[in-house]
mmCIF file of C-alpha atoms in Angstrom:
data_model
loop_
_atom_site.group_PDB
_atom_site.id
_atom_site.type_symbol
_atom_site.label_atom_id
_atom_site.label_comp_id
_atom_site.label_asym_id
_atom_site.label_seq_id
_atom_site.Cartn_x
_atom_site.Cartn_y
_atom_site.Cartn_z
ATOM 1 C CA MET A 1 2.340 -64.452 -46.949
ATOM 2 C CA LEU A 2 5.905 -65.859 -47.781
ATOM 3 C CA TRP A 3 8.733 -65.136 -45.772
ATOM 4 C CA ALA A 4 12.168 -65.029 -47.115
ATOM 5 C CA THR A 5 14.790 -65.188 -44.553
ATOM 6 C CA ALA A 6 18.199 -67.348 -43.777
ATOM 7 C CA VAL A 7 17.728 -71.114 -44.011
ATOM 8 C CA ASP A 8 18.482 -71.900 -40.118
ATOM 9 C CA VAL A 9 15.423 -69.141 -39.353
ATOM 10 C CA ALA A 10 12.891 -70.368 -42.063
ATOM 11 C CA SER A 11 12.581 -73.715 -40.138
ATOM 12 C CA GLN A 12 11.566 -71.667 -37.105
ATOM 13 C CA VAL A 13 9.139 -69.380 -39.215
ATOM 14 C CA THR A 14 7.296 -72.959 -40.753
ATOM 15 C CA ALA A 15 7.297 -74.338 -37.320
ATOM 16 C CA VAL A 16 5.023 -71.818 -36.486
ATOM 17 C CA GLY A 17 2.718 -72.288 -39.708
ATOM 18 C CA LEU A 18 4.088 -69.655 -41.698
ATOM 19 C CA ASP A 19 5.506 -70.259 -45.234
ATOM 20 C CA ALA A 20 8.650 -69.432 -45.766
ATOM 21 C CA VAL A 21 11.724 -69.956 -48.236
ATOM 22 C CA ALA A 22 15.568 -70.264 -47.698
ATOM 23 C CA ALA A 23 17.358 -66.775 -48.835
ATOM 24 C CA GLY A 24 20.373 -65.025 -48.189
ATOM 25 C CA VAL A 25 23.341 -66.270 -46.007
ATOM 26 C CA THR A 26 23.006 -68.521 -43.205
ATOM 27 C CA THR A 27 23.259 -67.341 -39.873
ATOM 28 C CA GLY A 28 26.687 -68.718 -39.477
ATOM 29 C CA GLU A 29 28.021 -67.090 -42.316
ATOM 30 C CA HIS A 30 26.385 -63.559 -41.360
ATOM 31 C CA THR A 31 28.458 -63.900 -37.941
ATOM 32 C CA LEU A 32 31.776 -64.654 -40.331
ATOM 33 C CA ALA A 33 30.849 -61.607 -42.080
ATOM 34 C CA ARG A 34 30.416 -59.462 -39.383
ATOM 35 C CA GLN A 35 33.750 -60.701 -37.839
ATOM 36 C CA ALA A 36 35.560 -59.987 -41.162
ATOM 37 C CA VAL A 37 33.853 -56.346 -40.886
ATOM 38 C CA ARG A 38 34.772 -55.578 -37.706
ATOM 39 C CA ASP A 39 38.363 -57.033 -37.898
ATOM 40 C CA ALA A 40 38.976 -54.497 -40.735
ATOM 41 C CA MET A 41 37.589 -51.661 -38.988
ATOM 42 C CA PRO A 42 39.630 -48.820 -37.729
ATOM 43 C CA VAL A 43 40.146 -48.197 -34.185
ATOM 44 C CA LEU A 44 36.430 -46.324 -33.333
ATOM 45 C CA ARG A 45 34.728 -45.154 -30.187
ATOM 46 C CA PRO A 46 31.884 -48.038 -29.534
ATOM 47 C CA ASP A 47 29.031 -45.279 -30.296
ATOM 48 C CA GLN A 48 30.805 -44.983 -34.003
ATOM 49 C CA ILE A 49 30.836 -48.478 -34.865
ATOM 50 C CA GLY A 50 27.003 -49.017 -36.067
ATOM 51 C CA ALA A 51 27.637 -46.529 -38.435
ATOM 52 C CA TYR A 52 30.638 -48.068 -40.011
ATOM 53 C CA VAL A 53 29.520 -51.656 -39.712
ATOM 54 C CA PHE A 54 26.050 -51.376 -41.359
ATOM 55 C CA PRO A 55 26.830 -50.336 -44.916
ATOM 56 C CA ARG A 56 29.678 -52.541 -45.114
ATOM 57 C CA LEU A 57 27.853 -55.654 -43.310
ATOM 58 C CA PHE A 58 24.030 -55.329 -44.933
ATOM 59 C CA GLY A 59 24.997 -53.589 -48.085
ATOM 60 C CA ALA A 60 28.488 -54.827 -49.292
ATOM 61 C CA ALA A 61 28.553 -58.249 -47.816
ATOM 62 C CA LEU A 62 25.176 -59.350 -47.236
ATOM 63 C CA ALA A 63 22.944 -57.769 -49.765
ATOM 64 C CA PRO A 64 24.317 -59.963 -53.253
ATOM 65 C CA ALA A 65 23.521 -63.241 -51.567
ATOM 66 C CA MET A 66 19.927 -62.126 -50.644
ATOM 67 C CA LEU A 67 19.641 -60.490 -53.991
ATOM 68 C CA ASP A 68 20.443 -63.927 -56.044
ATOM 69 C CA ASP A 69 18.151 -65.952 -53.933
ATOM 70 C CA LEU A 70 15.462 -63.256 -53.181
ATOM 71 C CA LEU A 71 14.583 -62.205 -57.302
ATOM 72 C CA PRO A 72 13.923 -65.799 -58.472
ATOM 73 C CA VAL A 73 11.460 -66.106 -55.627
ATOM 74 C CA ALA A 74 9.914 -63.002 -56.030
ATOM 75 C CA ARG A 75 9.649 -63.365 -60.013
ATOM 76 C CA ASN A 76 8.276 -67.105 -59.521
ATOM 77 C CA TRP A 77 5.656 -65.972 -56.386
ATOM 78 C CA VAL A 78 4.791 -62.613 -57.686
ATOM 79 C CA PRO A 79 3.770 -60.550 -54.393
ATOM 80 C CA ASP A 80 1.416 -57.607 -54.363
ATOM 81 C CA LEU A 81 3.345 -55.908 -51.647
ATOM 82 C CA MET A 82 7.217 -56.463 -50.392
ATOM 83 C CA ILE A 83 8.188 -55.974 -46.900
ATOM 84 C CA HIS A 84 11.817 -56.033 -45.748
ATOM 85 C CA GLU A 85 13.410 -54.938 -42.472
ATOM 86 C CA GLN A 86 15.578 -51.888 -42.379
ATOM 87 C CA ALA A 87 19.003 -53.723 -42.723
ATOM 88 C CA GLU A 88 18.003 -55.940 -45.611
ATOM 89 C CA LEU A 89 18.848 -54.160 -48.374
ATOM 90 C CA ALA A 90 18.535 -56.485 -51.567
ATOM 91 C CA ALA A 91 14.351 -55.996 -51.224
ATOM 92 C CA PRO A 92 14.148 -52.437 -52.719
ATOM 93 C CA LEU A 93 15.898 -53.646 -55.838
ATOM 94 C CA VAL A 94 13.533 -57.093 -56.344
ATOM 95 C CA ALA A 95 10.572 -54.752 -55.722
ATOM 96 C CA ASN A 96 11.768 -52.400 -58.549
ATOM 97 C CA LEU A 97 12.612 -55.280 -61.142
ATOM 98 C CA ILE A 98 9.444 -57.046 -60.277
ATOM 99 C CA GLY A 99 7.095 -53.843 -60.454
ATOM 100 C CA VAL A 100 5.510 -53.536 -56.928
ATOM 101 C CA PRO A 101 5.580 -51.539 -53.759
ATOM 102 C CA HIS A 102 7.535 -52.040 -51.046
ATOM 103 C CA LEU A 103 7.752 -51.097 -47.291
ATOM 104 C CA THR A 104 10.753 -50.484 -45.137
ATOM 105 C CA HIS A 105 10.153 -52.094 -41.347
ATOM 106 C CA GLY A 106 12.039 -50.482 -38.956
ATOM 107 C CA PHE A 107 13.408 -52.743 -35.811
ATOM 108 C CA GLY A 108 14.030 -50.109 -33.329
ATOM 109 C CA ALA A 109 15.030 -46.225 -33.373
ATOM 110 C CA VAL A 110 15.255 -44.654 -36.934
ATOM 111 C CA THR A 111 18.651 -45.412 -38.567
ATOM 112 C CA PRO A 112 20.632 -42.357 -39.507
ATOM 113 C CA ALA A 113 20.165 -41.248 -42.754
ATOM 114 C CA ALA A 114 23.932 -40.707 -43.316
ATOM 115 C CA THR A 115 24.253 -44.593 -42.667
ATOM 116 C CA VAL A 116 21.409 -45.408 -44.680
ATOM 117 C CA THR A 117 22.870 -43.147 -47.781
ATOM 118 C CA GLU A 118 26.455 -44.954 -47.296
ATOM 119 C CA ALA A 119 24.688 -48.265 -47.363
ATOM 120 C CA GLY A 120 23.295 -47.353 -50.891
ATOM 121 C CA THR A 121 26.842 -46.404 -52.069
ATOM 122 C CA MET A 122 27.512 -50.038 -51.322
ATOM 123 C CA VAL A 123 24.771 -51.976 -52.953
ATOM 124 C CA ALA A 124 24.798 -49.030 -56.240
ATOM 125 C CA ARG A 125 26.523 -51.522 -58.438
ATOM 126 C CA LEU A 126 23.680 -54.033 -58.173
ATOM 127 C CA TRP A 127 21.361 -51.642 -59.119
ATOM 128 C CA GLU A 128 23.308 -50.771 -62.079
ATOM 129 C CA GLU A 129 24.119 -54.353 -63.283
ATOM 130 C CA HIS A 130 20.396 -54.624 -63.511
ATOM 131 C CA GLY A 131 20.455 -51.638 -65.721
ATOM 132 C CA ARG A 132 18.834 -49.592 -62.976
ATOM 133 C CA ALA A 133 19.812 -46.297 -61.301
ATOM 134 C CA ALA A 134 20.862 -46.381 -57.879
ATOM 135 C CA PRO A 135 18.192 -44.548 -55.840
ATOM 136 C CA ALA A 136 18.582 -42.420 -52.634
ATOM 137 C CA PHE A 137 18.503 -44.572 -49.400
ATOM 138 C CA ALA A 138 19.407 -47.758 -51.406
ATOM 139 C CA GLY A 139 15.786 -47.706 -52.505
ATOM 140 C CA CYS A 140 14.467 -47.800 -49.054
ATOM 141 C CA TYR A 141 11.333 -45.459 -48.158
ATOM 142 C CA GLN A 142 10.053 -45.120 -51.479
ATOM 143 C CA HIS A 143 6.323 -46.411 -50.482
ATOM 144 C CA GLY A 144 6.743 -46.143 -46.902
ATOM 145 C CA TYR A 145 8.089 -46.837 -43.470
ATOM 146 C CA LEU A 146 6.752 -49.178 -40.962
ATOM 147 C CA ASP A 147 7.689 -47.422 -37.381
ATOM 148 C CA ILE A 148 7.535 -49.280 -34.153
ATOM 149 C CA TRP A 149 9.673 -46.617 -32.267
ATOM 150 C CA PRO A 150 7.060 -44.597 -30.253
ATOM 151 C CA SER A 151 7.891 -40.839 -30.523
ATOM 152 C CA VAL A 152 7.994 -40.297 -26.807
ATOM 153 C CA LEU A 153 11.476 -41.982 -27.013
ATOM 154 C CA GLY A 154 12.752 -39.469 -29.590
ATOM 155 C CA GLY A 155 11.219 -40.790 -32.553
ATOM 156 C CA ALA A 156 10.317 -38.092 -35.077
ATOM 157 C CA PRO A 157 9.300 -37.897 -38.548
ATOM 158 C CA GLU A 158 12.329 -37.684 -40.621
ATOM 159 C CA PRO A 159 12.167 -36.525 -44.373
ATOM 160 C CA GLN A 160 13.503 -39.708 -46.039
ATOM 161 C CA LEU A 161 11.047 -41.873 -44.250
ATOM 162 C CA GLY A 162 8.326 -40.271 -46.606
ATOM 163 C CA ARG A 163 4.814 -41.867 -45.500
ATOM 164 C CA VAL A 164 5.416 -43.488 -41.790
ATOM 165 C CA LEU A 165 2.962 -45.955 -40.639
ATOM 166 C CA PRO A 166 3.438 -46.218 -36.778
ATOM 167 C CA VAL A 167 2.706 -49.929 -35.909
ATOM 168 C CA ARG A 168 2.555 -51.318 -32.220
ATOM 169 C CA PRO A 169 5.533 -53.247 -31.481
ATOM 170 C CA SER A 170 4.558 -56.769 -30.179
ATOM 171 C CA ASP A 171 6.146 -59.746 -28.511
ATOM 172 C CA SER A 172 4.430 -62.954 -29.784
ATOM 173 C CA THR A 173 5.612 -65.097 -26.784
ATOM 174 C CA ASN A 174 3.528 -66.429 -24.256
ATOM 175 C CA ALA A 175 2.773 -63.879 -21.385
ATOM 176 C CA ASP A 176 2.108 -67.066 -19.148
ATOM 177 C CA GLY A 177 5.330 -68.601 -20.455
ATOM 178 C CA GLU A 178 7.609 -70.943 -18.239
ATOM 179 C CA TRP A 179 9.467 -68.856 -15.829
ATOM 180 C CA SER A 180 8.955 -69.921 -12.361
ATOM 181 C CA ARG A 181 10.106 -68.222 -8.760
ATOM 182 C CA PRO A 182 13.596 -69.660 -8.097
ATOM 183 C CA PRO A 183 13.843 -72.052 -5.108
ATOM 184 C CA ALA A 184 16.045 -69.851 -3.223
ATOM 185 C CA TRP A 185 12.784 -67.015 -3.450
ATOM 186 C CA SER A 186 10.311 -68.019 -0.800
ATOM 187 C CA ALA A 187 6.498 -67.300 -2.019
ATOM 188 C CA ASP A 188 6.285 -63.864 0.557
ATOM 189 C CA ASP A 189 10.043 -62.248 -1.065
ATOM 190 C CA ASP A 190 8.463 -58.980 -2.056
ATOM 191 C CA ARG A 191 11.815 -57.709 -2.665
ATOM 192 C CA PRO A 192 11.948 -55.575 -6.070
ATOM 193 C CA LEU A 193 12.609 -57.877 -9.042
ATOM 194 C CA VAL A 194 15.662 -56.272 -11.365
ATOM 195 C CA TYR A 195 15.766 -57.906 -14.415
ATOM 196 C CA LEU A 196 19.447 -57.999 -16.143
ATOM 197 C CA THR A 197 20.220 -58.933 -19.639
ATOM 198 C CA MET A 198 23.189 -57.901 -21.870
ATOM 199 C CA GLY A 199 21.666 -59.596 -24.965
ATOM 200 C CA THR A 200 22.513 -62.617 -27.001
ATOM 201 C CA VAL A 201 25.174 -61.017 -29.577
ATOM 202 C CA HIS A 202 27.760 -59.674 -27.466
ATOM 203 C CA ARG A 203 29.521 -62.041 -24.821
ATOM 204 C CA ALA A 204 30.381 -59.582 -21.771
ATOM 205 C CA ALA A 205 31.342 -62.210 -19.243
ATOM 206 C CA ARG A 206 33.308 -59.856 -17.321
ATOM 207 C CA LEU A 207 30.804 -57.265 -17.733
ATOM 208 C CA LEU A 208 28.085 -59.238 -16.297
ATOM 209 C CA ASP A 209 30.248 -59.937 -13.255
ATOM 210 C CA ASP A 210 30.777 -56.469 -12.389
ATOM 211 C CA LEU A 211 26.788 -55.250 -13.005
ATOM 212 C CA LEU A 212 25.871 -58.557 -10.741
ATOM 213 C CA ALA A 213 28.505 -57.070 -8.210
ATOM 214 C CA GLY A 214 26.645 -53.644 -8.521
ATOM 215 C CA LEU A 215 23.120 -55.053 -8.502
ATOM 216 C CA SER A 216 23.709 -57.302 -5.508
ATOM 217 C CA ALA A 217 24.825 -54.577 -3.261
ATOM 218 C CA LEU A 218 21.073 -53.562 -3.358
ATOM 219 C CA ASP A 219 18.146 -55.470 -1.464
ATOM 220 C CA VAL A 220 16.975 -56.677 -4.923
ATOM 221 C CA ARG A 221 15.820 -60.011 -6.195
ATOM 222 C CA ILE A 222 17.862 -60.252 -9.386
ATOM 223 C CA LEU A 223 17.074 -62.351 -12.470
ATOM 224 C CA VAL A 224 19.948 -62.601 -15.018
ATOM 225 C CA THR A 225 19.846 -64.069 -18.372
ATOM 226 C CA VAL A 226 23.446 -64.856 -20.493
ATOM 227 C CA GLY A 227 22.289 -65.945 -23.922
ATOM 228 C CA PRO A 228 23.479 -68.855 -25.792
ATOM 229 C CA HIS A 229 27.048 -68.352 -25.811
ATOM 230 C CA LEU A 230 27.629 -68.207 -22.097
ATOM 231 C CA ASP A 231 27.095 -70.741 -19.178
ATOM 232 C CA PRO A 232 24.587 -69.840 -16.365
ATOM 233 C CA ASP A 233 27.181 -72.177 -14.357
ATOM 234 C CA ASP A 234 30.072 -70.108 -15.003
ATOM 235 C CA PHE A 235 28.982 -67.472 -12.542
ATOM 236 C CA GLY A 236 29.135 -69.869 -9.624
ATOM 237 C CA GLY A 237 29.258 -68.316 -6.270
ATOM 238 C CA ALA A 238 26.284 -65.784 -6.844
ATOM 239 C CA PRO A 239 24.223 -64.749 -3.436
ATOM 240 C CA GLU A 240 21.278 -66.075 -2.682
ATOM 241 C CA GLN A 241 19.409 -63.313 -4.302
ATOM 242 C CA VAL A 242 20.333 -63.933 -7.524
ATOM 243 C CA ALA A 243 18.867 -66.545 -10.499
ATOM 244 C CA ILE A 244 20.530 -66.740 -13.675
ATOM 245 C CA GLU A 245 19.223 -68.495 -16.656
ATOM 246 C CA ARG A 246 20.134 -68.720 -20.479
ATOM 247 C CA PHE A 247 16.744 -67.318 -21.736
ATOM 248 C CA VAL A 248 13.591 -66.546 -20.371
ATOM 249 C CA PRO A 249 10.312 -65.477 -22.034
ATOM 250 C CA GLN A 250 10.981 -61.725 -21.130
ATOM 251 C CA ARG A 251 7.101 -61.235 -21.800
ATOM 252 C CA ALA A 252 6.561 -63.230 -18.583
ATOM 253 C CA VAL A 253 9.146 -61.639 -17.005
ATOM 254 C CA LEU A 254 9.204 -57.680 -17.437
ATOM 255 C CA GLY A 255 5.156 -57.299 -16.357
ATOM 256 C CA ARG A 256 6.936 -58.317 -12.591
ATOM 257 C CA CYS A 257 9.965 -56.109 -12.529
ATOM 258 C CA ALA A 258 10.655 -53.013 -10.747
ATOM 259 C CA ALA A 259 13.553 -52.127 -13.313
ATOM 260 C CA VAL A 260 15.580 -53.704 -16.343
ATOM 261 C CA VAL A 261 19.170 -53.349 -16.709
ATOM 262 C CA CYS A 262 20.031 -54.193 -19.858
ATOM 263 C CA HIS A 263 22.248 -53.576 -23.396
ATOM 264 C CA GLY A 264 19.960 -50.952 -25.420
ATOM 265 C CA GLY A 265 19.010 -53.787 -27.454
ATOM 266 C CA ALA A 266 15.674 -52.787 -29.431
ATOM 267 C CA GLY A 267 13.662 -55.878 -28.147
ATOM 268 C CA THR A 268 14.588 -56.047 -24.530
ATOM 269 C CA VAL A 269 13.940 -51.640 -24.628
ATOM 270 C CA LEU A 270 10.582 -51.825 -26.403
ATOM 271 C CA GLY A 271 9.397 -54.844 -24.160
ATOM 272 C CA ALA A 272 10.271 -53.065 -21.162
ATOM 273 C CA ALA A 273 8.863 -49.653 -22.454
ATOM 274 C CA ALA A 274 5.462 -51.500 -23.436
ATOM 275 C CA ALA A 275 5.329 -52.921 -19.968
ATOM 276 C CA GLY A 276 6.142 -49.905 -17.981
ATOM 277 C CA VAL A 277 9.378 -50.694 -16.205
ATOM 278 C CA PRO A 278 12.131 -47.991 -15.945
ATOM 279 C CA MET A 279 15.411 -49.165 -17.173
ATOM 280 C CA VAL A 280 19.369 -48.589 -16.904
ATOM 281 C CA CYS A 281 20.749 -48.838 -20.581
ATOM 282 C CA LEU A 282 24.349 -50.169 -20.890
ATOM 283 C CA PRO A 283 25.307 -49.530 -24.984
ATOM 284 C CA GLN A 284 28.037 -51.330 -26.223
ATOM 285 C CA ALA A 285 27.380 -51.358 -30.142
ATOM 286 C CA ALA A 286 25.036 -50.631 -33.079
ATOM 287 C CA ASP A 287 21.636 -49.014 -32.428
ATOM 288 C CA GLN A 288 21.880 -49.767 -28.604
ATOM 289 C CA PHE A 289 23.049 -45.928 -28.425
ATOM 290 C CA ARG A 290 20.284 -44.877 -30.160
ATOM 291 C CA ASN A 291 18.070 -46.719 -28.493
ATOM 292 C CA SER A 292 19.353 -45.842 -24.990
ATOM 293 C CA GLU A 293 19.233 -42.184 -25.767
ATOM 294 C CA GLY A 294 15.496 -42.528 -26.689
ATOM 295 C CA VAL A 295 15.295 -44.152 -22.985
ATOM 296 C CA ALA A 296 16.756 -40.887 -21.543
ATOM 297 C CA ILE A 297 14.994 -38.559 -23.547
ATOM 298 C CA SER A 298 11.737 -39.869 -22.221
ATOM 299 C CA GLY A 299 12.805 -39.907 -18.641
ATOM 300 C CA ALA A 300 12.241 -43.501 -18.359
ATOM 301 C CA GLY A 301 15.526 -44.122 -17.259
ATOM 302 C CA LEU A 302 19.199 -43.649 -17.090
ATOM 303 C CA VAL A 303 22.298 -44.517 -19.520
ATOM 304 C CA LEU A 304 25.789 -45.174 -18.747
ATOM 305 C CA GLU A 305 28.160 -45.054 -21.447
ATOM 306 C CA PRO A 306 30.866 -47.851 -21.677
ATOM 307 C CA ASP A 307 33.545 -45.831 -20.050
ATOM 308 C CA GLN A 308 30.931 -44.667 -17.028
ATOM 309 C CA VAL A 309 30.096 -48.612 -16.179
ATOM 310 C CA THR A 310 31.706 -49.388 -12.711
ATOM 311 C CA VAL A 311 30.088 -51.408 -10.085
ATOM 312 C CA SER A 312 29.056 -48.600 -7.903
ATOM 313 C CA SER A 313 27.688 -46.480 -10.610
ATOM 314 C CA VAL A 314 25.429 -49.388 -11.503
ATOM 315 C CA THR A 315 24.586 -49.796 -7.983
ATOM 316 C CA GLU A 316 23.811 -45.645 -7.856
ATOM 317 C CA ALA A 317 22.001 -45.655 -11.185
ATOM 318 C CA VAL A 318 19.555 -48.740 -10.612
ATOM 319 C CA GLN A 319 19.079 -47.029 -7.285
ATOM 320 C CA ALA A 320 18.098 -43.973 -9.018
ATOM 321 C CA VAL A 321 15.277 -45.547 -11.191
ATOM 322 C CA LEU A 322 13.834 -47.588 -8.131
ATOM 323 C CA GLY A 323 13.642 -44.515 -6.083
ATOM 324 C CA ASP A 324 12.876 -41.661 -7.969
ATOM 325 C CA PRO A 325 8.829 -41.989 -8.637
ATOM 326 C CA ARG A 326 9.640 -39.655 -11.515
ATOM 327 C CA HIS A 327 11.606 -42.701 -13.843
ATOM 328 C CA ARG A 328 7.975 -45.023 -13.030
ATOM 329 C CA SER A 329 5.874 -41.862 -14.051
ATOM 330 C CA ALA A 330 7.939 -41.868 -17.512
ATOM 331 C CA ALA A 331 7.921 -45.336 -17.777
ATOM 332 C CA ASP A 332 4.284 -45.108 -17.657
ATOM 333 C CA GLU A 333 3.714 -42.599 -20.241
ATOM 334 C CA VAL A 334 5.665 -44.759 -22.786
ATOM 335 C CA GLN A 335 3.665 -47.723 -21.642
ATOM 336 C CA ASP A 336 0.341 -45.565 -22.642
ATOM 337 C CA GLU A 337 1.574 -44.130 -25.869
ATOM 338 C CA ILE A 338 2.737 -47.895 -26.998
ATOM 339 C CA ALA A 339 -0.511 -49.086 -26.165
ATOM 340 C CA ALA A 340 -2.325 -46.395 -28.376
ATOM 341 C CA MET A 341 -0.081 -47.050 -31.563
ATOM 342 C CA PRO A 342 -2.000 -49.120 -34.213
ATOM 343 C CA SER A 343 -1.904 -52.351 -33.593
ATOM 344 C CA PRO A 344 -0.828 -54.897 -36.053
ATOM 345 C CA ASP A 345 -3.810 -56.124 -37.282
ATOM 346 C CA GLU A 346 -5.172 -52.918 -38.108
ATOM 347 C CA VAL A 347 -1.812 -52.060 -39.829
ATOM 348 C CA ALA A 348 -2.462 -55.294 -41.898
ATOM 349 C CA GLY A 349 -5.790 -53.966 -42.870
ATOM 350 C CA GLN A 350 -3.925 -50.629 -44.479
ATOM 351 C CA LEU A 351 -1.406 -52.863 -46.097
ATOM 352 C CA GLU A 352 -3.949 -55.060 -47.916
ATOM 353 C CA ARG A 353 -5.574 -51.400 -49.293
ATOM 354 C CA LEU A 354 -1.772 -50.331 -50.329
ATOM 355 C CA ALA A 355 -1.080 -53.557 -52.211
#
């Protein structure tokens, strides 16, 4: 197995003993490209931004550099099978050029067909430059789709996906990871634990302040992660019930939680769902709206749209998911479905047969 990813990510892959090569833009270049796309963006509602950014960022801006790096690697290494995540749109063309099957790997709720179709128009010239007719959906799904999104969260077979291979979402971090009870919390403190995170991409210090104010009105313990771009020390004067960190191993924390308040990112939603924890989702952009909609469909939580978020609405929503046993019951159902999905090891065996 060989990974092809950004140079600053490739080092993280090799650090855990896997083979990797650098390909495509760096993380910094990715950030600049994303900002350039957003700077040129017309005025849109938050829930429309993802459909605008996806084709222009992952298609027009990022696919050409990945193609330039990935094609010579693939021709030299000659894989039997290629797997690419949904937003990496050079791999289908590379697989076509070297004559091997490829699978598209989802990273959350299924990306709408219209969005992938538009991305296909952005990469069509790359296919044409290599003497190939541009296929539908940027070449995705031609040999199958690896789906980590459970059906109870609103996932459903969609015609464009073709053959769907469900695979249980998994977190490779240590469930016994390093996170200990804050000193202010006594050993017999049995107040419910609420985990608050707004992810690592969107820098939302003011929003976090409002969320903390809403949560602090409840008789709960609050664990907050602020990500790499914010400083926990900037949130001074937090009540004794609040612990603020840059990062915690979510797998170590989620099993202890009574509720999760989050942005609706796929990693957090699937992590909380796999742990059977009800959620309050506050989507901000990209796929977070689709992911959050799935939580609402399942009954495992509530969703507050950006214009609905106030200190009082957050307090009321968390009170509801903590106090209404139907949310916990629905979260248990989601957890059961995820546990029943084929494991990555089981699916790996199917992939060997496909290759």
